[in-house]
Amino acid sequence: MLPHEIVIRRAIELAKLGAGSVSPNPMVGSIVVMDDKIIGEGYHQKYGEAHAEVNAIQQVLDCFEDAEELLKRATIYVTLEPCSHFGKTPPCADLIIKYQIPRVVIGALDPFESVNGKGVEKLKNAGIDVITGILEEECKTLNERFFTRVQKQRPFVILKWAQTADAFFALENGEQKWISGEEAKRLVHLWRSQEDCVLVGKNTALADNPQLNVRLVHGRNPKRAVIDKNLDLPSHLNVFDNSIETFVFNAVKTDFQDKTLWVSIEDFDYFLPQYVLFQLYLQDIQSVIIEGGAQTLQTFVDANLWDEARIFRSPAFWGSGIKAPQIKGNIKEQISIGQDQLTILKPNK
């Protein structure tokens, strides 16, 4: 018999193929096994479309004339508990029951209130053998954005910045000067394509006039957000070109025009990170990359509202400038990206 861990690990790899396309749903992979052979695979490919279990079962139906008989002797593996409620699609638990699949092996339970344990309960009540907790931590890590949004009612927060070897973030005169190399720039665009939103502060929007899109890679553009308390930013900036849905967090007005939404925050000077994240949560934003400036990044660090920090360190020495944010955490990974050193931190637990 194939070890459950081997099949779930393959299902995790399948699930990752949905990165950047399924939010605010989780990434999920599913595999159908019969007599130690994989006879069907699937993953959740796009938000609002068929779930992983549906695609895996459909592959069996498409490939075998005796598919329904095979399914009655098969095991279906899934990285996340099959849903038991009607959402954008019908319940996957009902589909498993319909085809009388006798065994279901699950990586992690779904934290979403409408599912949590209910999918397992429905399957067991139908006489199906259910095994849970296979590579559970790996399956949770796969969907740490989804788990964060459901359990903490806020998006998963990624902090990103580049700094010099002597820890400077930007020039004091406000002029733009690149720190990281071309390889790092392309990687950042790839990251943007995988997340729901990218956020910057007023000074970064003014100094860099960023487009905050993914023009250097193939993928979807994230939504954009900018913090501009008094609405001082001029309308000709790229963030106001209405090419991408954009949130403007301010203390003046709530309004919308085309693809730009102004969101007024009352306690702007005291609970800004909390209010920004809650408003993004209400907009179904599951993850956000905060790319600057230094003060904006430090505000989220000081509020302990971050889940990952990605810091590029250039070999360049400036000798003066605006200091980079101060942050402490556990090193998850350190790799070279062209001339730069990338350090990925996770918060201390």
Tab-separated table of C-alpha atoms in Angstrom:
chain	number	residue	atom	x	y	z
A	1	MET	CA	0.000	0.000	0.000
A	2	LEU	CA	1.295	3.455	-0.898
A	3	PRO	CA	2.269	5.422	2.221
A	4	HIS	CA	-0.269	8.184	2.821
A	5	GLU	CA	2.513	10.749	3.232
A	6	ILE	CA	3.836	10.164	-0.295
A	7	VAL	CA	0.434	10.727	-1.876
A	8	ILE	CA	-0.385	13.798	0.217
A	9	ARG	CA	3.020	15.282	-0.637
A	10	ARG	CA	2.173	14.879	-4.318
A	11	ALA	CA	-1.222	16.478	-3.650
A	12	ILE	CA	0.534	19.466	-2.035
A	13	GLU	CA	2.623	19.940	-5.183
A	14	LEU	CA	-0.557	19.876	-7.268
A	15	ALA	CA	-2.219	22.403	-4.969
A	16	LYS	CA	0.637	24.886	-5.474
A	17	LEU	CA	-0.278	25.101	-9.162
A	18	GLY	CA	-3.278	27.189	-8.085
A	19	ALA	CA	-1.128	29.901	-6.487
A	20	GLY	CA	-2.293	33.361	-7.463
A	21	SER	CA	-5.558	32.119	-8.997
A	22	VAL	CA	-7.804	30.764	-6.240
A	23	SER	CA	-7.834	33.431	-3.494
A	24	PRO	CA	-9.773	33.939	-1.284
A	25	ASN	CA	-10.223	30.171	-1.504
A	26	PRO	CA	-7.412	27.885	-0.307
A	27	MET	CA	-5.044	26.012	-2.590
A	28	VAL	CA	-6.065	22.351	-2.608
A	29	GLY	CA	-4.778	19.235	-4.344
A	30	SER	CA	-6.486	15.845	-4.614
A	31	ILE	CA	-5.488	12.389	-5.848
A	32	VAL	CA	-7.516	9.210	-6.427
A	33	VAL	CA	-5.632	5.945	-5.805
A	34	MET	CA	-6.774	2.384	-6.542
A	35	ASP	CA	-4.614	-0.705	-5.991
A	36	ASP	CA	-1.546	1.466	-5.316
A	37	LYS	CA	-1.918	3.285	-8.626
A	38	ILE	CA	-2.904	6.904	-9.169
A	39	ILE	CA	-5.938	6.934	-11.434
A	40	GLY	CA	-6.937	10.586	-11.066
A	41	GLU	CA	-5.406	13.922	-10.051
A	42	GLY	CA	-6.753	17.424	-9.698
A	43	TYR	CA	-6.301	20.777	-8.019
A	44	HIS	CA	-8.373	23.898	-7.468
A	45	GLN	CA	-7.441	25.942	-10.523
A	46	LYS	CA	-9.453	29.150	-10.254
A	47	TYR	CA	-11.698	30.879	-7.739
A	48	GLY	CA	-15.338	30.089	-8.381
A	49	GLU	CA	-14.560	26.996	-10.441
A	50	ALA	CA	-14.388	23.275	-9.628
A	51	HIS	CA	-12.591	22.209	-6.472
A	52	ALA	CA	-9.681	19.756	-6.394
A	53	GLU	CA	-11.782	16.689	-5.550
A	54	VAL	CA	-14.148	17.406	-8.427
A	55	ASN	CA	-11.256	17.633	-10.890
A	56	ALA	CA	-9.585	14.461	-9.591
A	57	ILE	CA	-12.803	12.442	-9.794
A	58	GLN	CA	-13.599	13.894	-13.218
A	59	GLN	CA	-10.221	12.726	-14.513
A	60	VAL	CA	-11.101	9.182	-13.456
A	61	LEU	CA	-14.489	9.442	-15.185
A	62	ASP	CA	-12.836	10.759	-18.352
A	63	CYS	CA	-10.110	8.118	-18.516
A	64	PHE	CA	-11.786	4.845	-17.541
A	65	GLU	CA	-14.885	3.164	-18.956
A	66	ASP	CA	-15.454	1.394	-15.636
A	67	ALA	CA	-14.722	4.551	-13.643
A	68	GLU	CA	-17.670	4.273	-11.263
A	69	GLU	CA	-16.678	0.725	-10.291
A	70	LEU	CA	-13.076	1.820	-9.782
A	71	LEU	CA	-14.164	4.695	-7.554
A	72	LYS	CA	-16.081	2.253	-5.336
A	73	ARG	CA	-12.743	0.563	-4.537
A	74	ALA	CA	-10.544	3.655	-4.430
A	75	THR	CA	-9.099	6.066	-1.878
A	76	ILE	CA	-9.269	9.795	-2.446
A	77	TYR	CA	-6.587	11.997	-0.925
A	78	VAL	CA	-7.073	15.708	-0.348
A	79	THR	CA	-4.823	18.298	1.288
A	80	LEU	CA	-7.744	20.098	2.981
A	81	GLU	CA	-11.009	18.780	4.384
A	82	PRO	CA	-13.690	18.427	1.678
A	83	CYS	CA	-16.315	21.156	1.905
A	84	SER	CA	-19.771	20.246	3.164
A	85	HIS	CA	-21.686	23.402	2.233
A	86	PHE	CA	-22.906	25.122	-0.901
A	87	GLY	CA	-20.699	28.057	-1.895
A	88	LYS	CA	-19.606	28.938	-5.406
A	89	THR	CA	-19.761	25.181	-6.111
A	90	PRO	CA	-21.673	22.200	-4.605
A	91	PRO	CA	-20.232	20.332	-1.583
A	92	CYS	CA	-17.301	18.057	-2.411
A	93	ALA	CA	-18.279	15.723	0.423
A	94	ASP	CA	-21.554	15.031	-1.386
A	95	LEU	CA	-19.679	14.145	-4.578
A	96	ILE	CA	-17.473	11.659	-2.718
A	97	ILE	CA	-20.572	10.100	-1.178
A	98	LYS	CA	-22.323	9.997	-4.564
A	99	TYR	CA	-19.556	7.878	-6.107
A	100	GLN	CA	-19.285	5.705	-2.972
A	101	ILE	CA	-15.557	6.202	-2.552
A	102	PRO	CA	-14.882	4.088	0.557
A	103	ARG	CA	-11.886	5.935	2.020
A	104	VAL	CA	-10.828	9.573	2.306
A	105	VAL	CA	-7.373	10.658	3.524
A	106	ILE	CA	-7.102	14.326	4.570
A	107	GLY	CA	-4.091	16.503	5.282
A	108	ALA	CA	-5.636	19.237	7.440
A	109	LEU	CA	-9.101	20.213	8.620
A	110	ASP	CA	-10.629	23.357	7.144
A	111	PRO	CA	-10.748	26.205	9.733
A	112	PHE	CA	-13.639	27.902	7.912
A	113	GLU	CA	-16.705	27.810	10.200
A	114	SER	CA	-19.006	26.359	7.540
A	115	VAL	CA	-16.650	23.410	7.017
A	116	ASN	CA	-14.508	22.806	10.123
A	117	GLY	CA	-15.115	19.134	10.966
A	118	LYS	CA	-18.469	19.082	9.201
A	119	GLY	CA	-17.043	17.590	6.026
A	120	VAL	CA	-15.460	14.755	7.987
A	121	GLU	CA	-18.679	14.241	9.940
A	122	LYS	CA	-20.771	14.021	6.775
A	123	LEU	CA	-18.389	11.490	5.233
A	124	LYS	CA	-18.312	9.328	8.365
A	125	ASN	CA	-22.090	9.412	8.635
A	126	ALA	CA	-22.196	7.995	5.105
A	127	GLY	CA	-20.065	5.041	6.211
A	128	ILE	CA	-16.832	6.293	4.664
A	129	ASP	CA	-13.499	5.585	6.374
A	130	VAL	CA	-11.832	8.940	7.062
A	131	ILE	CA	-8.186	9.435	8.008
A	132	THR	CA	-6.996	12.936	8.993
A	133	GLY	CA	-3.776	14.686	9.964
A	134	ILE	CA	-1.442	13.344	7.264
A	135	LEU	CA	1.381	15.891	6.827
A	136	GLU	CA	-0.903	18.273	8.682
A	137	GLU	CA	1.665	21.019	9.322
A	138	GLU	CA	2.803	21.001	5.693
A	139	CYS	CA	-0.805	21.278	4.558
A	140	LYS	CA	-1.416	24.176	6.946
A	141	THR	CA	1.729	25.938	5.762
A	142	LEU	CA	0.546	25.523	2.173
A	143	ASN	CA	-2.500	27.602	3.069
A	144	GLU	CA	-1.104	29.882	5.769
A	145	ARG	CA	-2.705	32.857	3.987
A	146	PHE	CA	-6.134	31.207	4.094
A	147	PHE	CA	-5.716	30.094	7.714
A	148	THR	CA	-4.581	33.592	8.766
A	149	ARG	CA	-7.568	35.275	7.134
A	150	VAL	CA	-10.074	32.837	8.648
A	151	GLN	CA	-8.576	32.635	12.130
A	152	LYS	CA	-7.326	36.222	12.600
A	153	GLN	CA	-9.821	38.142	10.419
A	154	ARG	CA	-7.041	39.920	8.566
A	155	PRO	CA	-4.869	39.287	5.521
A	156	PHE	CA	-1.556	37.465	5.660
A	157	VAL	CA	1.025	40.287	5.818
A	158	ILE	CA	4.335	40.154	3.950
A	159	LEU	CA	6.840	42.949	4.558
A	160	LYS	CA	9.312	43.567	1.721
A	161	TRP	CA	12.170	46.003	1.424
A	162	ALA	CA	15.712	46.425	0.176
A	163	GLN	CA	18.527	47.936	2.210
A	164	THR	CA	22.195	48.695	1.736
A	165	ALA	CA	24.987	46.804	3.442
A	166	ASP	CA	25.076	49.596	6.031
A	167	ALA	CA	21.288	49.333	6.587
A	168	PHE	CA	20.022	52.385	4.694
A	169	PHE	CA	16.616	52.237	3.040
A	170	ALA	CA	16.359	55.416	0.931
A	171	LEU	CA	17.954	58.799	0.288
A	172	GLU	CA	17.130	61.567	2.748
A	173	ASN	CA	16.232	64.043	-0.023
A	174	GLY	CA	13.361	61.847	-1.238
A	175	GLU	CA	14.905	61.080	-4.618
A	176	GLN	CA	14.613	57.591	-6.034
A	177	LYS	CA	17.710	55.397	-6.016
A	178	TRP	CA	17.510	51.655	-6.614
A	179	ILE	CA	19.194	49.404	-4.082
A	180	SER	CA	18.484	45.890	-5.329
A	181	GLY	CA	19.506	44.410	-8.675
A	182	GLU	CA	17.470	43.302	-11.704
A	183	GLU	CA	17.109	39.724	-10.471
A	184	ALA	CA	15.520	40.954	-7.254
A	185	LYS	CA	13.140	43.212	-9.192
A	186	ARG	CA	11.883	40.284	-11.286
A	187	LEU	CA	11.440	38.163	-8.163
A	188	VAL	CA	9.375	40.921	-6.530
A	189	HIS	CA	7.087	41.016	-9.572
A	190	LEU	CA	6.642	37.247	-9.292
A	191	TRP	CA	5.742	37.671	-5.621
A	192	ARG	CA	3.179	40.316	-6.511
A	193	SER	CA	1.522	37.936	-8.970
A	194	GLN	CA	1.029	35.431	-6.132
A	195	GLU	CA	-0.590	37.809	-3.628
A	196	ASP	CA	-3.873	39.727	-3.552
A	197	CYS	CA	-2.661	43.242	-2.826
A	198	VAL	CA	0.454	45.400	-2.651
A	199	LEU	CA	0.562	48.431	-0.330
A	200	VAL	CA	2.826	51.483	-0.065
A	201	GLY	CA	2.848	54.694	1.938
A	202	LYS	CA	2.484	58.226	0.621
A	203	ASN	CA	6.191	59.019	0.460
A	204	THR	CA	6.970	55.906	-1.572
A	205	ALA	CA	4.131	56.647	-3.989
A	206	LEU	CA	5.430	60.200	-4.420
A	207	ALA	CA	9.165	59.473	-4.678
A	208	ASP	CA	9.043	56.312	-6.803
A	209	ASN	CA	5.720	56.749	-8.643
A	210	PRO	CA	5.421	52.934	-8.757
A	211	GLN	CA	2.983	51.067	-10.981
A	212	LEU	CA	2.811	48.166	-8.472
A	213	ASN	CA	2.039	45.660	-11.206
A	214	VAL	CA	3.696	42.513	-12.588
A	215	ARG	CA	5.018	43.817	-15.913
A	216	LEU	CA	8.321	41.891	-15.567
A	217	VAL	CA	6.630	38.462	-15.312
A	218	HIS	CA	3.541	36.704	-16.622
A	219	GLY	CA	0.713	36.696	-14.085
A	220	ARG	CA	-2.191	38.618	-12.659
A	221	ASN	CA	-1.747	42.089	-11.220
A	222	PRO	CA	-2.488	42.420	-7.512
A	223	LYS	CA	-4.834	45.087	-6.260
A	224	ARG	CA	-3.055	48.200	-5.021
A	225	ALA	CA	-3.278	50.185	-1.806
A	226	VAL	CA	-1.735	53.463	-0.735
A	227	ILE	CA	-1.814	55.294	2.593
A	228	ASP	CA	-2.373	59.025	2.109
A	229	LYS	CA	-3.802	60.621	5.263
A	230	ASN	CA	-4.682	64.059	3.886
A	231	LEU	CA	-5.028	63.095	0.208
A	232	ASP	CA	-1.909	65.038	-0.723
A	233	LEU	CA	-0.847	62.774	-3.595
A	234	PRO	CA	-1.324	64.287	-7.081
A	235	SER	CA	-3.790	62.557	-9.388
A	236	HIS	CA	-1.245	62.029	-12.189
A	237	LEU	CA	0.604	59.302	-10.260
A	238	ASN	CA	0.520	55.753	-11.612
A	239	VAL	CA	-1.478	54.446	-8.655
A	240	PHE	CA	-4.421	56.594	-9.848
A	241	ASP	CA	-4.401	55.435	-13.479
A	242	ASN	CA	-7.451	53.176	-12.894
A	243	SER	CA	-5.700	50.252	-14.575
A	244	ILE	CA	-5.990	48.198	-11.368
A	245	GLU	CA	-8.417	48.295	-8.447
A	246	THR	CA	-6.784	50.627	-5.902
A	247	PHE	CA	-7.578	51.445	-2.255
A	248	VAL	CA	-6.613	54.851	-0.855
A	249	PHE	CA	-6.620	54.862	2.953
A	250	ASN	CA	-7.087	58.384	4.271
A	251	ALA	CA	-8.664	60.536	7.000
A	252	VAL	CA	-10.801	62.664	4.678
A	253	LYS	CA	-13.378	60.760	2.659
A	254	THR	CA	-14.941	57.479	1.594
A	255	ASP	CA	-15.789	57.460	-2.093
A	256	PHE	CA	-15.096	55.614	-5.320
A	257	GLN	CA	-14.460	56.480	-8.940
A	258	ASP	CA	-13.808	53.898	-11.640
A	259	LYS	CA	-11.335	51.464	-10.036
A	260	THR	CA	-10.221	53.745	-7.204
A	261	LEU	CA	-11.794	53.408	-3.748
A	262	TRP	CA	-11.076	55.991	-1.033
A	263	VAL	CA	-11.496	54.534	2.460
A	264	SER	CA	-11.690	56.916	5.420
A	265	ILE	CA	-10.120	55.747	8.695
A	266	GLU	CA	-11.136	57.533	11.896
A	267	ASP	CA	-8.301	56.674	14.323
A	268	PHE	CA	-5.625	57.246	11.719
A	269	ASP	CA	-2.833	58.106	14.126
A	270	TYR	CA	-3.378	55.318	16.653
A	271	PHE	CA	-4.634	52.097	15.075
A	272	LEU	CA	-3.717	52.574	11.441
A	273	PRO	CA	-2.331	49.055	10.737
A	274	GLN	CA	-5.307	47.404	12.401
A	275	TYR	CA	-7.858	49.474	10.469
A	276	VAL	CA	-6.065	49.040	7.148
A	277	LEU	CA	-5.904	45.277	7.522
A	278	PHE	CA	-9.518	45.032	8.640
A	279	GLN	CA	-10.696	47.036	5.639
A	280	LEU	CA	-8.662	44.802	3.321
A	281	TYR	CA	-10.157	41.761	5.038
A	282	LEU	CA	-13.642	43.124	4.332
A	283	GLN	CA	-12.631	43.369	0.658
A	284	ASP	CA	-11.742	39.642	0.560
A	285	ILE	CA	-8.012	40.399	0.447
A	286	GLN	CA	-6.283	37.269	1.703
A	287	SER	CA	-2.675	38.494	1.495
A	288	VAL	CA	-0.873	41.811	1.180
A	289	ILE	CA	2.734	42.749	0.427
A	290	ILE	CA	3.805	45.986	2.108
A	291	GLU	CA	6.643	47.498	0.062
A	292	GLY	CA	7.339	50.796	1.811
A	293	GLY	CA	8.214	53.270	2.895
A	294	ALA	CA	10.339	52.788	5.965
A	295	GLN	CA	7.841	54.459	8.304
A	296	THR	CA	4.912	52.441	6.953
A	297	LEU	CA	6.838	49.190	7.311
A	298	GLN	CA	7.977	50.076	10.827
A	299	THR	CA	4.395	50.843	11.834
A	300	PHE	CA	3.333	47.294	10.986
A	301	VAL	CA	6.422	45.838	12.672
A	302	ASP	CA	5.764	47.809	15.861
A	303	ALA	CA	2.126	46.675	15.869
A	304	ASN	CA	3.319	43.064	15.507
A	305	LEU	CA	1.084	42.737	12.455
A	306	TRP	CA	3.255	40.785	10.052
A	307	ASP	CA	3.627	37.148	9.094
A	308	GLU	CA	6.737	37.183	6.918
A	309	ALA	CA	9.500	39.676	6.125
A	310	ARG	CA	11.545	39.496	2.918
A	311	ILE	CA	14.643	41.675	3.085
A	312	PHE	CA	17.130	42.215	0.272
A	313	ARG	CA	20.608	43.335	1.329
A	314	SER	CA	22.727	44.981	-1.325
A	315	PRO	CA	26.546	45.031	-1.210
A	316	ALA	CA	26.433	48.812	-1.673
A	317	PHE	CA	27.481	51.213	1.125
A	318	TRP	CA	25.828	54.630	1.222
A	319	GLY	CA	27.121	56.094	4.449
A	320	SER	CA	23.949	58.111	5.010
A	321	GLY	CA	20.230	58.123	4.278
A	322	ILE	CA	16.980	56.932	5.828
A	323	LYS	CA	17.571	53.921	8.030
A	324	ALA	CA	15.876	50.623	7.158
A	325	PRO	CA	13.133	49.292	9.456
A	326	GLN	CA	14.202	47.483	12.613
A	327	ILE	CA	12.795	43.980	12.915
A	328	LYS	CA	13.487	40.787	14.854
A	329	GLY	CA	12.392	37.312	13.876
A	330	ASN	CA	13.427	33.766	13.100
A	331	ILE	CA	15.358	33.233	9.895
A	332	LYS	CA	13.383	30.952	7.599
A	333	GLU	CA	15.696	31.144	4.606
A	334	GLN	CA	18.740	32.993	3.268
A	335	ILE	CA	19.603	32.880	-0.425
A	336	SER	CA	21.561	34.887	-2.989
A	337	ILE	CA	19.518	36.699	-5.641
A	338	GLY	CA	21.984	38.079	-8.146
A	339	GLN	CA	24.188	40.532	-6.248
A	340	ASP	CA	21.759	40.720	-3.336
A	341	GLN	CA	21.277	38.579	-0.253
A	342	LEU	CA	17.648	37.720	0.520
A	343	THR	CA	16.688	36.962	4.117
A	344	ILE	CA	13.196	35.691	4.911
A	345	LEU	CA	12.046	36.106	8.509
A	346	LYS	CA	9.096	34.723	10.433
A	347	PRO	CA	7.841	36.274	13.707
A	348	ASN	CA	9.157	34.895	16.986
A	349	LYS	CA	6.525	32.682	18.586
